[in-house]
CSV table of C-alpha atoms in Angstrom, one decimal:
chain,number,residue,atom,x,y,z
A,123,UNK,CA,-91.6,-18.4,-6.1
A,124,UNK,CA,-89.3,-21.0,-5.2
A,125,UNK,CA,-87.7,-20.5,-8.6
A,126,UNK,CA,-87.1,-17.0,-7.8
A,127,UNK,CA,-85.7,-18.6,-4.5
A,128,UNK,CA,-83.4,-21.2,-6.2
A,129,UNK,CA,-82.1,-18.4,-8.4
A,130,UNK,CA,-81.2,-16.0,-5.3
A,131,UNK,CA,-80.0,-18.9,-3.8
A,132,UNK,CA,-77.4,-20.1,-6.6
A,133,UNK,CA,-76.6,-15.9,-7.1
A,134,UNK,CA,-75.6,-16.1,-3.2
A,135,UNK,CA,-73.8,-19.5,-4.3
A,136,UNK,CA,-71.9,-17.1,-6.8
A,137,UNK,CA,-71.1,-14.4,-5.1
A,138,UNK,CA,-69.9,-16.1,-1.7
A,139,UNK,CA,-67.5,-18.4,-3.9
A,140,UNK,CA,-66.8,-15.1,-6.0
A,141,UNK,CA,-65.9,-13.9,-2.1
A,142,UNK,CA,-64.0,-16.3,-1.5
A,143,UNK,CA,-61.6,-16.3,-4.9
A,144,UNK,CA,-61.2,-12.4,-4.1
A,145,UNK,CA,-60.3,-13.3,-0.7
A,146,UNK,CA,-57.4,-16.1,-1.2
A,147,UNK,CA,-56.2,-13.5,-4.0
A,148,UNK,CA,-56.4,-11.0,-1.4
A,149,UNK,CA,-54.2,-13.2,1.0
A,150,UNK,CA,-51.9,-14.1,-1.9
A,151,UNK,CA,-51.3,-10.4,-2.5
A,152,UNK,CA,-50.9,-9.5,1.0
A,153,UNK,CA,-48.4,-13.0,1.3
A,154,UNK,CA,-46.4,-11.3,-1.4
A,155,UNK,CA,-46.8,-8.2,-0.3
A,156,UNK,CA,-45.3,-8.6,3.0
A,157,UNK,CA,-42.1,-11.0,0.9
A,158,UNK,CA,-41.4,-8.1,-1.1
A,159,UNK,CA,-41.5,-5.6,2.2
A,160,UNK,CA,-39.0,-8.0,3.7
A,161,UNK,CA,-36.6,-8.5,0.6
A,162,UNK,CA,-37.1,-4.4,0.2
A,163,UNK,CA,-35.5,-4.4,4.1
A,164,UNK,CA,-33.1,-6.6,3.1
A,165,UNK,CA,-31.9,-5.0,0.3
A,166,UNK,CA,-32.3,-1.2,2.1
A,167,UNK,CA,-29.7,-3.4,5.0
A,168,UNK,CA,-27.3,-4.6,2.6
A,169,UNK,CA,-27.3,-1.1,1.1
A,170,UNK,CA,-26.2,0.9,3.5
A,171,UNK,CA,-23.8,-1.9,4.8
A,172,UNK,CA,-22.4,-1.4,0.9
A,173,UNK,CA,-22.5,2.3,1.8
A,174,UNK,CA,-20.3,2.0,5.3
A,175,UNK,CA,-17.9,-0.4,3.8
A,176,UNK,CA,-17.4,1.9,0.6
A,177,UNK,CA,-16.7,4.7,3.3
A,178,UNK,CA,-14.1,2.8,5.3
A,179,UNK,CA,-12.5,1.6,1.6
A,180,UNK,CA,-12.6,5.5,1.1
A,181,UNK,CA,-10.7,6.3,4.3
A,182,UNK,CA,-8.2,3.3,4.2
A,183,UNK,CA,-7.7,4.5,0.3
A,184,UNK,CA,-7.0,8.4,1.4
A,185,UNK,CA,-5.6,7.0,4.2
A,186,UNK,CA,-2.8,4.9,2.3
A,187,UNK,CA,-2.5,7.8,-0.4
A,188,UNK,CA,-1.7,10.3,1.7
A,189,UNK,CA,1.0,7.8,3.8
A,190,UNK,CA,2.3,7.2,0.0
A,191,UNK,CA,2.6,11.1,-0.7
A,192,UNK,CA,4.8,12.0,2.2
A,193,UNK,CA,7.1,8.6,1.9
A,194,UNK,CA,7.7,10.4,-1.7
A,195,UNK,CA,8.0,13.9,-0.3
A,196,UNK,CA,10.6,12.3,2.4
A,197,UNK,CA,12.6,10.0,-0.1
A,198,UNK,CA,12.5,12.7,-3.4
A,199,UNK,CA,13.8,15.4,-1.0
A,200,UNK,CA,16.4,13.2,0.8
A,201,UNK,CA,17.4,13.3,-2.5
A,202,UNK,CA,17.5,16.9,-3.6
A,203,UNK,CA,19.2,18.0,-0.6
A,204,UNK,CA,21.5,15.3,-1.1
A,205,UNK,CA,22.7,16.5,-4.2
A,206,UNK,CA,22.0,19.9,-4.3
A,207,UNK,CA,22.1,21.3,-0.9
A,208,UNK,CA,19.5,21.6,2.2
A,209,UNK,CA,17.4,25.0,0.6
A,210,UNK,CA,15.3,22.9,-1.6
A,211,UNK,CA,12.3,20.3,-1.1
A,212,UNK,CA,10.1,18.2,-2.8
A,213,UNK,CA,6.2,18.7,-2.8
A,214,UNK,CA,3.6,16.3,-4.1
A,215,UNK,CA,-0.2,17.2,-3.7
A,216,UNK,CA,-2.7,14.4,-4.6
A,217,UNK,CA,-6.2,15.1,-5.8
A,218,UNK,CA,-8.6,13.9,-7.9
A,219,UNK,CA,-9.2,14.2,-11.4
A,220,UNK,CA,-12.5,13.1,-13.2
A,221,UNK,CA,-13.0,10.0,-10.7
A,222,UNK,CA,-9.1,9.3,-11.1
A,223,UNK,CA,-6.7,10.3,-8.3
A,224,UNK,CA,-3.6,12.6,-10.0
A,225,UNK,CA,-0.8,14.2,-8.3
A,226,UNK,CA,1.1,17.6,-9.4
A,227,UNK,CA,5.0,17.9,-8.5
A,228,UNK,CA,6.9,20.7,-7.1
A,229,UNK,CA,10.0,21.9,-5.7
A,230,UNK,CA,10.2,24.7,-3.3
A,231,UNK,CA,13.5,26.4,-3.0
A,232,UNK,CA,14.8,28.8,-0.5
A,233,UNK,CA,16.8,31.6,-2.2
A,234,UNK,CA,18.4,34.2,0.1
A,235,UNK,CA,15.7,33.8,2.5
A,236,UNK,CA,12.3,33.9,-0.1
A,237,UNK,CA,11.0,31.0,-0.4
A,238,UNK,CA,9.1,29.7,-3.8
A,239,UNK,CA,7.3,27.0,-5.2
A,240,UNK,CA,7.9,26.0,-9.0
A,241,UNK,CA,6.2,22.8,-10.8
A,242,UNK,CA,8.8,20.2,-11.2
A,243,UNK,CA,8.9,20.6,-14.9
A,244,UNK,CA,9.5,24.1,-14.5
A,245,UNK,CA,12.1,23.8,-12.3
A,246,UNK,CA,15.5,24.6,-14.0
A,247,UNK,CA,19.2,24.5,-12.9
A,248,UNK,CA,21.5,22.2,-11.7
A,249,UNK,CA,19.2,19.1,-12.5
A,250,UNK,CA,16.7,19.2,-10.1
A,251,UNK,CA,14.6,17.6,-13.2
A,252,UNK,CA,17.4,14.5,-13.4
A,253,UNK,CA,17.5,14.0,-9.3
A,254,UNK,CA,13.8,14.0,-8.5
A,255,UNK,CA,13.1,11.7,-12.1
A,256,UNK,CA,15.7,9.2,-10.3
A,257,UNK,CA,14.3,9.4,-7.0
A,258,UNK,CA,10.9,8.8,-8.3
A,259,UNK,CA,11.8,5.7,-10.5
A,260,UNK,CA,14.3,4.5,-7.9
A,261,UNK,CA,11.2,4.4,-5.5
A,262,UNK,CA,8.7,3.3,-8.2
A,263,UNK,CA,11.4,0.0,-9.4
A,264,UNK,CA,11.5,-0.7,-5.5
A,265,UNK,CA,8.2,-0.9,-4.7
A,266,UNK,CA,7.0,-3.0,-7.8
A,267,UNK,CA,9.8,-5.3,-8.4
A,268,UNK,CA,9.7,-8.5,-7.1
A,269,UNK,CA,13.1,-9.5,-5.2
A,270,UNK,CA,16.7,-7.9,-6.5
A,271,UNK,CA,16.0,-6.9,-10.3
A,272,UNK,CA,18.5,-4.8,-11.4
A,273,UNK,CA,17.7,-0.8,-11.9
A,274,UNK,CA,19.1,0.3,-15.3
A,275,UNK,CA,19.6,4.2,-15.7
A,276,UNK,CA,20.6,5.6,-18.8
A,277,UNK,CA,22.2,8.9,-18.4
A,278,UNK,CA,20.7,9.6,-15.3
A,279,UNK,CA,22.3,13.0,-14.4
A,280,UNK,CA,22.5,14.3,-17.9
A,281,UNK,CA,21.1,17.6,-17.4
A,282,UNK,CA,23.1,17.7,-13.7
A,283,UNK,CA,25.4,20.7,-13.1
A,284,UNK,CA,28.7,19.8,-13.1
A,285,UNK,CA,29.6,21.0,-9.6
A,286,UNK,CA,26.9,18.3,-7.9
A,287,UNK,CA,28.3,15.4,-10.0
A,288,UNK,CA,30.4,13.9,-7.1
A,289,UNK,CA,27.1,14.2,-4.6
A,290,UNK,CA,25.5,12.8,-7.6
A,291,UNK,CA,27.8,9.9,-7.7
A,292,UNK,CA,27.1,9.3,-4.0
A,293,UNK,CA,23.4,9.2,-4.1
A,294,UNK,CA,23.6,6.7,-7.0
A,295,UNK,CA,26.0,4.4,-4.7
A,296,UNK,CA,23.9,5.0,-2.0
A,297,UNK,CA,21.0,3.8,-3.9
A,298,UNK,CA,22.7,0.9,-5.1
A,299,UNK,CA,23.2,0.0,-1.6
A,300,UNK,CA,19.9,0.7,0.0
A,301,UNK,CA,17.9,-1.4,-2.7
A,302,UNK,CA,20.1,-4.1,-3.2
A,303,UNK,CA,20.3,-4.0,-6.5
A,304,UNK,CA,22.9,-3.1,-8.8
A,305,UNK,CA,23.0,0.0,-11.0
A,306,UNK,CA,24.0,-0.4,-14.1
């Protein structure tokens, strides 16, 4: 019997430091366990702060478009009406195209009291084409030239009616002297 004893005895031996392997794996696990739930919290926090900050970038980017859109409205239609009268205004509509923003052109003229809208490359007579190009690339050599570089035009008003050459002439001095930089 007291083999039959020893043998129980070093079983129990076994299984309580079997027991007690499973349980410090057990605490490992649950150690682990609870790092991971805490990194997952972190993460899920740093997440949505991504999420909020992408929203405000969002906003301050539509934001900074659309302030962008009507300074070219105002500055292409100064422009048109300089040259060709007060019936006739410059539209830009921004939107986006496959992930990338795009913007479509038009001119909306008043004729006899009707009003219509034609896409800037459409739009024929008198050279609304040749002021609104100048107006654009005017604005665009302003904005991303650094200090007083000069703004070369070649044949600017080629396509331009005769009759609004003079106004023509005036909007390119005028130019010349709101950007500080000589037209050439």
């Amino acid at each position: 019997m007291p083999e039959v004893l020893e043998q129980l005895k070093e079983k129990l031996d076994a299984t309580r430091s079997e027991c007690a392997r499973m349980k410090g794996r057990l605490e490992r696990l649950e150690e682990e366990k609870a790092r991971r739930e805490a990194k997952s919290a972190e993460l899920e926090h740093q997440a949505e702060v991504l999420e909020k900050v992408s929203e405000v970038f969002r906003a301050a980017s539509e934001s900074a478009r659309e302030r962008a859109r009507r300074k070219v409205e105002a500055a292409v239609t100064d422009a048109l009406q300089a040259v060709l009268g007060p019936g006739i205004r410059f539209k830009a509509a921004v939107s986006d195209r496959g992930g990338r923003p795009y913007a479509d052109f038009t001119v909306e003229s008043e004729y006899g009291g009707a009003r219509t809208e034609t896409p800037i490359l459409d739009a024929r007579g008198g050279g609304v084409v040749d002021v609104a190009s100048l107006a654009l690339r005017t604005l665009a050599a302003v904005v991303t030239s650094p200090g007083k570089a000069p703004i070369i035009l070649d044949e600017p008003g080629k396509h331009l009616s005769e009759g609004y050459s003079a106004a023509f002439g005036e909007l390119l001095k005028s130019i010349s002297s709101r950007s500080s930089a000589p037209c050439h």
